[in-house]
CSV table of C-alpha atoms (C1' of nucleotides) in Angstrom, one decimal:
chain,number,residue,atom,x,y,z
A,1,UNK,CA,-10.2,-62.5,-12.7
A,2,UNK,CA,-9.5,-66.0,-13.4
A,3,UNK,CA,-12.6,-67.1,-12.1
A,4,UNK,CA,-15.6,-67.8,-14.7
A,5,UNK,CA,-17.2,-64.9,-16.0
A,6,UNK,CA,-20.6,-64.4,-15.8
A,7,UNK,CA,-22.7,-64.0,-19.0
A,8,UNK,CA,-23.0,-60.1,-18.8
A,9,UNK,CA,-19.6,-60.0,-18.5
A,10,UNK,CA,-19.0,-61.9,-21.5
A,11,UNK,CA,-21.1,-59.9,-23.1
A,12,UNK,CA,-19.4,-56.5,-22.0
A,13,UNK,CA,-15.9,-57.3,-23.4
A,14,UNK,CA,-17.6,-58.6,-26.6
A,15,UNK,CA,-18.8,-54.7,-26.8
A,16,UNK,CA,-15.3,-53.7,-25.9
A,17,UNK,CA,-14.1,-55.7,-28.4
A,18,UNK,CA,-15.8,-54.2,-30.7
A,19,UNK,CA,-15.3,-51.0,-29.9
A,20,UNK,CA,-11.3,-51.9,-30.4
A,21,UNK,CA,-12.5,-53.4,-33.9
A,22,UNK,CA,-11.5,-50.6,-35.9
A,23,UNK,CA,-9.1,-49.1,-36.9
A,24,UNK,CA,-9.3,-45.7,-36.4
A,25,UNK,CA,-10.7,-46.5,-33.2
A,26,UNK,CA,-7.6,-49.1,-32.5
A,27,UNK,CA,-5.7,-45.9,-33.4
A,28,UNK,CA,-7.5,-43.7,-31.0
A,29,UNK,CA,-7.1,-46.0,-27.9
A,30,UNK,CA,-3.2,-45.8,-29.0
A,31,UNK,CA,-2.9,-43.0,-29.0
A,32,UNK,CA,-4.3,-42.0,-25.9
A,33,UNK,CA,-2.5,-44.6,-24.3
A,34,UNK,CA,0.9,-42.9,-25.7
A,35,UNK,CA,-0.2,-40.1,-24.1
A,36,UNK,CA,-1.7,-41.1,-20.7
A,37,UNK,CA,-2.7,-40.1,-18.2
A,38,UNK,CA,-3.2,-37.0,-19.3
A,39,UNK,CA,-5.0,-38.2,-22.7
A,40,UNK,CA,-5.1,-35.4,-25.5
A,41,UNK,CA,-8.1,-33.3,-26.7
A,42,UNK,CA,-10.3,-33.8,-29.3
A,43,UNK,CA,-8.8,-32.1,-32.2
A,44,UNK,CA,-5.1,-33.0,-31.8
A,45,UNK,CA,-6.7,-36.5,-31.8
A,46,UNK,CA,-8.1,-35.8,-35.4
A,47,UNK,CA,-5.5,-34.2,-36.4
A,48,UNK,CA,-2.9,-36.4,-35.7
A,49,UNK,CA,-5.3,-39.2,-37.4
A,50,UNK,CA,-6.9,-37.7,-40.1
A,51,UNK,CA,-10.3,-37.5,-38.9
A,52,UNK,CA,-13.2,-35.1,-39.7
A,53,UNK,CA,-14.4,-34.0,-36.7
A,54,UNK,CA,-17.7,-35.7,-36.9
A,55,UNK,CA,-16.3,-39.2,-37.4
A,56,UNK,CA,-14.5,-38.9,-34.8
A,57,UNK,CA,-16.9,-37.5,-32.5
A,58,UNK,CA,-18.8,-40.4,-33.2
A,59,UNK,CA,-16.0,-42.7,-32.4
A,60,UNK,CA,-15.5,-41.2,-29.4
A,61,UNK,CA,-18.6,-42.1,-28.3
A,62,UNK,CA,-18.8,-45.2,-29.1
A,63,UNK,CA,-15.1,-46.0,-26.8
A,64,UNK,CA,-17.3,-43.8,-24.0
A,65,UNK,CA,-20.4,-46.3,-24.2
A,66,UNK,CA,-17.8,-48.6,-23.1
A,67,UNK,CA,-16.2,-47.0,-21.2
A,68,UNK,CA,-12.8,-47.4,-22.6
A,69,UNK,CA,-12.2,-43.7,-22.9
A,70,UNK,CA,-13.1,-40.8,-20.4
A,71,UNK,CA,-13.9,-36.9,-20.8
A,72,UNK,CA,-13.3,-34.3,-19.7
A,73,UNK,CA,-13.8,-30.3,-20.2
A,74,UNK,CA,-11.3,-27.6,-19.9
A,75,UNK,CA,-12.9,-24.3,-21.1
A,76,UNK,CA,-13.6,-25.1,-24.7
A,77,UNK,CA,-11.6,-28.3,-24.7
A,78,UNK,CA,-12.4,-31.7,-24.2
A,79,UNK,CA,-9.8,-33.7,-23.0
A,80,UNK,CA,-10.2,-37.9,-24.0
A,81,UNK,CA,-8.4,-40.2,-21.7
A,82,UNK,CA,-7.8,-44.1,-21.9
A,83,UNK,CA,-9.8,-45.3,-19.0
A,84,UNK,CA,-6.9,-48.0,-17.9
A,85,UNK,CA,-8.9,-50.0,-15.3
A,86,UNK,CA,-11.3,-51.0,-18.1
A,87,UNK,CA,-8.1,-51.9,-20.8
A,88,UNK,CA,-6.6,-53.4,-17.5
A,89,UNK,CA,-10.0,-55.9,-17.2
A,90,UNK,CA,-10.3,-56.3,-20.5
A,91,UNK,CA,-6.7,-57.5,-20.4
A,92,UNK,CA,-7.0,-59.6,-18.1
A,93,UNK,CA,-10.3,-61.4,-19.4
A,94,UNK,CA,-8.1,-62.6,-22.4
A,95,UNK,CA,-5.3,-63.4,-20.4
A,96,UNK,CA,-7.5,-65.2,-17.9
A,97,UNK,CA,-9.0,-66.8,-21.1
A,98,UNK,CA,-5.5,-67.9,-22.7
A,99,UNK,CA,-3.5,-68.8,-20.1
A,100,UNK,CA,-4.9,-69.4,-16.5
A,101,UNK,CA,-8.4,-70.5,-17.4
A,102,UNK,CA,-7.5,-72.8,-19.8
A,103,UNK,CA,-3.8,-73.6,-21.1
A,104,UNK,CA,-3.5,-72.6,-24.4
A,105,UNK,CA,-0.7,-69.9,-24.4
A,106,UNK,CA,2.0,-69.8,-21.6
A,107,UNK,CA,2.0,-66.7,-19.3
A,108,UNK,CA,5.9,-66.3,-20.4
A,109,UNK,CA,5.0,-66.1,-23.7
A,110,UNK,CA,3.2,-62.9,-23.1
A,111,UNK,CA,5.3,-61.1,-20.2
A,112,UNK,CA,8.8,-62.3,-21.1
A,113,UNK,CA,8.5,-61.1,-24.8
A,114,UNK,CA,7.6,-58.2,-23.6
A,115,UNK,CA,10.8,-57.7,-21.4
B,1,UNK,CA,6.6,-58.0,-29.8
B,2,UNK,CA,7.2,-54.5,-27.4
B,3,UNK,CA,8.3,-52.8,-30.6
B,4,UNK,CA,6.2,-50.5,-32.4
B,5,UNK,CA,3.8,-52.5,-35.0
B,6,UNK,CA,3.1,-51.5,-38.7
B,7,UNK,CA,-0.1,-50.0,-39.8
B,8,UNK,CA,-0.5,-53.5,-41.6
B,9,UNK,CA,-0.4,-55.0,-37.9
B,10,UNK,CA,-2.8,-52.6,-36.5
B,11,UNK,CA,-5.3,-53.1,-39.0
B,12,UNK,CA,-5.2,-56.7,-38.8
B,13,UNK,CA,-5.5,-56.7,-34.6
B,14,UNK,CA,-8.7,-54.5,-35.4
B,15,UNK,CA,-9.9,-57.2,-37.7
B,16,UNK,CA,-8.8,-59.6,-34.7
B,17,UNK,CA,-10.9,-57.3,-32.3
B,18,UNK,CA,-13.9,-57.2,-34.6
B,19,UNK,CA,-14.4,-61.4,-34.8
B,20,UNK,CA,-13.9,-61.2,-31.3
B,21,UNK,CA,-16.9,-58.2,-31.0
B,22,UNK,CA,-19.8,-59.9,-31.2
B,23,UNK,CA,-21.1,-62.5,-28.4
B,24,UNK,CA,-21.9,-65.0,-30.4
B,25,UNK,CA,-18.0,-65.6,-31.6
B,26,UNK,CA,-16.9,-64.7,-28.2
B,27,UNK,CA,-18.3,-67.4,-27.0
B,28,UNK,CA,-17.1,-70.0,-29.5
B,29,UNK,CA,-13.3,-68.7,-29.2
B,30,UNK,CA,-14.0,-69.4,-25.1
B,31,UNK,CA,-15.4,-72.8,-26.1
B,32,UNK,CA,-12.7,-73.6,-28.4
B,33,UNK,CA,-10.2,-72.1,-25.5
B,34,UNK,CA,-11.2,-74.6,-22.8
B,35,UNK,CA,-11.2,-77.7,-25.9
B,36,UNK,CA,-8.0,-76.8,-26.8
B,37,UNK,CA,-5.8,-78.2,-28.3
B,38,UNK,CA,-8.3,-80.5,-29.5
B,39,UNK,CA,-10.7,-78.3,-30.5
B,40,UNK,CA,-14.5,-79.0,-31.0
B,41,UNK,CA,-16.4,-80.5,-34.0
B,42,UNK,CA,-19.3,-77.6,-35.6
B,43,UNK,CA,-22.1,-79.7,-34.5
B,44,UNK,CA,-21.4,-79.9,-31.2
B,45,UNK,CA,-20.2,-76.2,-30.4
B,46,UNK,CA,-23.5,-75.6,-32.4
B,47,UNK,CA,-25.4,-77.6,-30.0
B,48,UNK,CA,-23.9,-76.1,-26.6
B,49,UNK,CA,-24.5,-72.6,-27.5
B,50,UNK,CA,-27.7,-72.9,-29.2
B,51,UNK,CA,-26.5,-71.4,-32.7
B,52,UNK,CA,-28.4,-73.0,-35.9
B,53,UNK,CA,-25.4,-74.3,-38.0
B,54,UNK,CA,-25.7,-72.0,-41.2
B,55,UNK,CA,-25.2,-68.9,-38.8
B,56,UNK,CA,-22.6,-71.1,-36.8
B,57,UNK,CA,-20.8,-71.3,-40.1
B,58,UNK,CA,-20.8,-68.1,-41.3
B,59,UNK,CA,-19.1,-67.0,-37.7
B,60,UNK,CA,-16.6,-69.5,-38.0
B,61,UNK,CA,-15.9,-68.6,-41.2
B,62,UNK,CA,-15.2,-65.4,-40.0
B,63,UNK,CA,-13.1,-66.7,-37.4
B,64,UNK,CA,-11.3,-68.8,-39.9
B,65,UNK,CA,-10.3,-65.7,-41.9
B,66,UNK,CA,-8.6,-63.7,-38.9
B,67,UNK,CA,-7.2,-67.1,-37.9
B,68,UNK,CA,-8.3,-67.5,-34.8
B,69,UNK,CA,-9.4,-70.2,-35.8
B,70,UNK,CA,-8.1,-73.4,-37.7
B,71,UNK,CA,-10.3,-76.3,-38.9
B,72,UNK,CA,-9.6,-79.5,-40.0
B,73,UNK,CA,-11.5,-82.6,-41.4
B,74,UNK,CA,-12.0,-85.8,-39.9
B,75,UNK,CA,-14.2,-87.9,-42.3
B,76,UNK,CA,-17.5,-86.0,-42.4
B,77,UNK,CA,-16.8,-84.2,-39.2
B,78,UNK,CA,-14.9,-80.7,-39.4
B,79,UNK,CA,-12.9,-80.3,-36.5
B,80,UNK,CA,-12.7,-76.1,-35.7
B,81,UNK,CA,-9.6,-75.2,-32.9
B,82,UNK,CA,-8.3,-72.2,-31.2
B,83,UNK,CA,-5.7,-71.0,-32.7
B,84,UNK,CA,-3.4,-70.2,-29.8
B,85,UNK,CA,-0.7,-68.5,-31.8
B,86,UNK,CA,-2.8,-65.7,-33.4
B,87,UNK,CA,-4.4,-65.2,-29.4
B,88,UNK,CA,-1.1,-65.1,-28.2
B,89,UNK,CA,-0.3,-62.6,-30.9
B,90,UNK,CA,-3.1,-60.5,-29.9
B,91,UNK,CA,-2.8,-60.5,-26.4
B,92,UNK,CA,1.3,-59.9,-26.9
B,93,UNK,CA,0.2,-56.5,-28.8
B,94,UNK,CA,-2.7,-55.7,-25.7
B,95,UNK,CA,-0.1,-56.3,-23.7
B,96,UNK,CA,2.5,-54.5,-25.0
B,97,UNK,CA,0.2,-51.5,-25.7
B,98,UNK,CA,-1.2,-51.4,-22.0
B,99,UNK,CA,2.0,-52.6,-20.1
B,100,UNK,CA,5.6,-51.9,-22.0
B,101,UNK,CA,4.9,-49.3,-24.8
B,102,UNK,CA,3.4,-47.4,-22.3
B,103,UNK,CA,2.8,-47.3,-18.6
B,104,UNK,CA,-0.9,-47.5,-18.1
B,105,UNK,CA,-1.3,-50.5,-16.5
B,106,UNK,CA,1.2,-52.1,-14.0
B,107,UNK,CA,1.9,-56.0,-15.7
B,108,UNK,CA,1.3,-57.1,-12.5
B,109,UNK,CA,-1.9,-56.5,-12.6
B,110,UNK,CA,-2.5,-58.7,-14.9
B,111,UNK,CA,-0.6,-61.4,-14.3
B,112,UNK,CA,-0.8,-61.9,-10.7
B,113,UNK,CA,-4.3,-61.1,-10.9
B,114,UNK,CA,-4.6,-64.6,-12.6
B,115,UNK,CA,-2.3,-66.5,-10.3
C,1,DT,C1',-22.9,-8.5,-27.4
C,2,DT,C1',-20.2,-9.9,-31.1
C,3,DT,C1',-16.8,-13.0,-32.6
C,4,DA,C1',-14.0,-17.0,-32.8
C,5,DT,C1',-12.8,-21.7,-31.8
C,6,DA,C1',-13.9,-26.5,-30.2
C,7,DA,C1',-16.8,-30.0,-30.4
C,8,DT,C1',-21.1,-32.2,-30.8
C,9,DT,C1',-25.5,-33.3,-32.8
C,10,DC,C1',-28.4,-33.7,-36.9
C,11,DC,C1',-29.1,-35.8,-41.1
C,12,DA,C1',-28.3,-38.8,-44.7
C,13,DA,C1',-26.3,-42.4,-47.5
C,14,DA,C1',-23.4,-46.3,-48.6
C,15,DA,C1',-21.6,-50.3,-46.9
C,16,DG,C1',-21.3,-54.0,-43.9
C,17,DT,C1',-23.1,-57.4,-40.4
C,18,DG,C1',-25.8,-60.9,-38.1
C,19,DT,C1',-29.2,-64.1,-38.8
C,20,DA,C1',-31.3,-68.3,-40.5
C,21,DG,C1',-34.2,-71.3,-43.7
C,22,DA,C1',-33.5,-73.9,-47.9
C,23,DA,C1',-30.6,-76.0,-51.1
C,24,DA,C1',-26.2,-78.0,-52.2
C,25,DT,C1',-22.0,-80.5,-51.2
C,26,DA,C1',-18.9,-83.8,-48.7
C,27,DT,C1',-18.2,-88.1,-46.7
C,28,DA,C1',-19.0,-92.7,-45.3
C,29,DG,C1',-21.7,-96.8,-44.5
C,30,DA,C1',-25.3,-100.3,-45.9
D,1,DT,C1',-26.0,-96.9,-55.6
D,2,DC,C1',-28.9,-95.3,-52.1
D,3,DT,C1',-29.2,-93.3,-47.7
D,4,DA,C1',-27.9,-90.7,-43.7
D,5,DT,C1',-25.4,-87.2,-41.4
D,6,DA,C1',-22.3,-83.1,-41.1
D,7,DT,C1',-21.5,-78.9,-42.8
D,8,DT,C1',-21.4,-75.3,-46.1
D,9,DT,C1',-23.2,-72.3,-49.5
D,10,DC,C1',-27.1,-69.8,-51.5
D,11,DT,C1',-30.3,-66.4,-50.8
D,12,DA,C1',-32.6,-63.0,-48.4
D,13,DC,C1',-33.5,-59.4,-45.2
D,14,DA,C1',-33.5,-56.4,-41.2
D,15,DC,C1',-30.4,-54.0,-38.7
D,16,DT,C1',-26.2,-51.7,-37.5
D,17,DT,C1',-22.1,-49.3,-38.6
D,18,DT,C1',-19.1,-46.0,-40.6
D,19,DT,C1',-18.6,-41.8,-42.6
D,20,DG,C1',-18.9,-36.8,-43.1
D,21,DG,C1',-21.1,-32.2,-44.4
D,22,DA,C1',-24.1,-28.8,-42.3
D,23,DA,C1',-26.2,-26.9,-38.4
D,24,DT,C1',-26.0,-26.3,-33.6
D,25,DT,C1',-24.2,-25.8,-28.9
D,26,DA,C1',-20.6,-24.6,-25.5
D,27,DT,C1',-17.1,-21.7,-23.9
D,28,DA,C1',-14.3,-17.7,-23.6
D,29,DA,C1',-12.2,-13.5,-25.1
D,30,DA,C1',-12.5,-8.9,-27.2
DNA sequence: TTTATAATTCCAAAAGTGTAGAAATATAGA
DNA sequence: TCTATATTTCTACACTTTTGGAATTATAAA
């Protein structure tokens, strides 16, 4: 992970990025981290936010494309999921980035406030 | 950093995630990253990644308003940094999110991933 | 089969984003 | 002051995004 990414991959956490770049979808990807791994279904998810179903089925979506959230059906329920391995790269990109790569932010600074 | 954020916060780490969304400012925060502290005059992060300057301005104006960015004037030059304290502030929330808030991802994982 | 619930897809519209040439501004040196 | 260089601001436009009501699809129970 601290090795140079390639430019595809570059370009894939710029898309997950984005995806994270609002904030109702920040809020989703909270809240399905709060509730991993089981993840919650669709309409607790809007309910809980305030979204039309709609919005957020599109929102959905868009954190599937990237494969930051996972699906999956139970009778008439879908059940979203944070998908943790991609967070967990993406993570570790900007960590990589910050403070291995290059020196800009001391490891300690991230994990021990964290403590 | 481990404690819960305000809706203000989370609003402003999807602003965060948003400059960071698109390839073209992803690459100029990497840039930046490896410069730092120093940082990088326009022209020349213009030049290595091939981005005319009015669109390279408007990005690191963009940049500039999340803070991920600071800028500062050396004669006719405008010397544009990484911000390490707003990345560190970023990845402390990631981090938190993925790794201490809740258990999805082992810190570990991260960290001696990048060792 | 009819009904009910969950969720998506269809459709549309307003708003925002990324891009870049041309013009303007900032700074310094001749 | 005139010139040259660095950078931004102006202007424009195509494209994407966000949003959500209405219609549709999926599933299961009565």
């Amino acid at each position: 992970m601290a090795v140079k990414p390639t430019e595809a991959q570059i370009t894939r956490y710029a898309d997950m990025f984005a995806a994270m770049g609002t904030d109702a979808r920040l809020r989703i990807v909270r809240l399905l981290l709060a509730a991993h791994p089981d993840g919650m279904v669709a309409g607790e998810i809007g309910a809980e936010l305030g979204i039309p179903a709609s919005t957020l089925s599109h929102h959905l979506e868009k954190l599937r494309n990237e494969d930051l959230v996972r699906v999956r059906r139970e009778s008439t329920f879908l059940w979203y999921s944070a998908n943790a391995e991609a967070l967990q790269e993406l993570l570790g990109f900007l960590y990589a980035e910050c403070c291995t790569r290059n020196k800009a932010i001391q490891p300690q600074a991230i994990v021990t406030l964290c403590k």
